[in-house]
Amino acid sequence: MHAPPAIPNRRRGEIAARLDGESRVLCLTLGALAELESAFGVDNLADLGARFGSGKLSARDIIRIVGAGLRGAGNRICDEDVACMSAEGGAAGFARIAAELLLASFGGEAESAASPDASGAGVNQFRESRKGAEVSAAPRPRQPQAE
């Protein structure tokens, strides 16, 4: 018997991702963001947003982001276990999961509440860096256009 698919609460910054064939919820809680600040050697959310906004994420970076998101959603998992997981689309699939998680945490409807500083510099740098920079090892299905 299969478990029902995980349903993320987008208002809380949650996303759903399929890892190791299971639907899982990921969320960068404040604790998960603090974990990432420590892992990336930055002192605040603005610097963390700027780090992600560089557009240069290594495989280790993606493992840390996905791991923090899984732990933020209540999963007991270490980065070494995340590194052994599989995602639809392989490495590009993991990169899409990390990008979606970062956008859910730093952008979207909650942008003003999640802004690292009054100007939202970290968020804006990250969002600007993502424009036109989708990870595309596999083509994404086209969305129907409204007329």
mmCIF file of N, CA and C in Angstrom, residues 13-15 26-28 69 96-106:
data_model
loop_
_atom_site.group_PDB
_atom_site.id
_atom_site.type_symbol
_atom_site.label_atom_id
_atom_site.label_comp_id
_atom_site.label_asym_id
_atom_site.label_seq_id
_atom_site.Cartn_x
_atom_site.Cartn_y
_atom_site.Cartn_z
ATOM 1 N N GLY A 13 6.063 28.061 3.021
ATOM 2 C CA GLY A 13 7.308 27.870 2.284
ATOM 3 C C GLY A 13 7.629 26.414 2.008
ATOM 4 N N GLU A 14 6.630 25.540 2.131
ATOM 5 C CA GLU A 14 6.855 24.120 1.886
ATOM 6 C C GLU A 14 6.751 23.815 0.400
ATOM 7 N N ILE A 15 7.516 22.816 -0.030
ATOM 8 C CA ILE A 15 7.395 22.291 -1.383
ATOM 9 C C ILE A 15 7.287 20.776 -1.286
ATOM 10 N N LEU A 26 9.399 19.404 1.897
ATOM 11 C CA LEU A 26 10.618 20.083 2.337
ATOM 12 C C LEU A 26 10.257 21.500 2.730
ATOM 13 N N CYS A 27 10.957 22.044 3.717
ATOM 14 C CA CYS A 27 10.694 23.409 4.171
ATOM 15 C C CYS A 27 11.947 23.988 4.820
ATOM 16 N N LEU A 28 12.324 25.182 4.403
ATOM 17 C CA LEU A 28 13.443 25.864 5.046
ATOM 18 C C LEU A 28 12.897 26.708 6.193
ATOM 19 N N GLY A 69 16.140 21.313 3.995
ATOM 20 C CA GLY A 69 14.708 21.367 3.707
ATOM 21 C C GLY A 69 13.968 20.146 4.230
ATOM 22 N N ARG A 96 16.662 21.429 -9.472
ATOM 23 C CA ARG A 96 15.317 22.027 -9.539
ATOM 24 C C ARG A 96 14.663 22.047 -8.161
ATOM 25 N N ILE A 97 14.827 20.962 -7.397
ATOM 26 C CA ILE A 97 14.262 20.900 -6.044
ATOM 27 C C ILE A 97 14.872 22.000 -5.180
ATOM 28 N N ALA A 98 16.197 22.135 -5.219
ATOM 29 C CA ALA A 98 16.870 23.167 -4.419
ATOM 30 C C ALA A 98 16.407 24.558 -4.832
ATOM 31 N N ALA A 99 16.313 24.808 -6.139
ATOM 32 C CA ALA A 99 15.879 26.129 -6.619
ATOM 33 C C ALA A 99 14.448 26.419 -6.194
ATOM 34 N N GLU A 100 13.563 25.425 -6.311
ATOM 35 C CA GLU A 100 12.165 25.618 -5.910
ATOM 36 C C GLU A 100 12.062 25.885 -4.409
ATOM 37 N N LEU A 101 12.854 25.172 -3.630
ATOM 38 C CA LEU A 101 12.856 25.360 -2.178
ATOM 39 C C LEU A 101 13.340 26.759 -1.812
ATOM 40 N N LEU A 102 14.398 27.225 -2.463
ATOM 41 C CA LEU A 102 14.913 28.570 -2.200
ATOM 42 C C LEU A 102 13.907 29.637 -2.606
ATOM 43 N N LEU A 103 13.262 29.452 -3.752
ATOM 44 C CA LEU A 103 12.252 30.427 -4.182
ATOM 45 C C LEU A 103 11.055 30.435 -3.240
ATOM 46 N N ALA A 104 10.651 29.256 -2.758
ATOM 47 C CA ALA A 104 9.530 29.192 -1.810
ATOM 48 C C ALA A 104 9.888 29.887 -0.503
ATOM 49 N N SER A 105 11.154 29.844 -0.126
ATOM 50 C CA SER A 105 11.589 30.432 1.139
ATOM 51 C C SER A 105 11.898 31.912 1.041
ATOM 52 N N PHE A 106 12.493 32.341 -0.067
ATOM 53 C CA PHE A 106 12.952 33.717 -0.200
ATOM 54 C C PHE A 106 12.075 34.578 -1.095
#
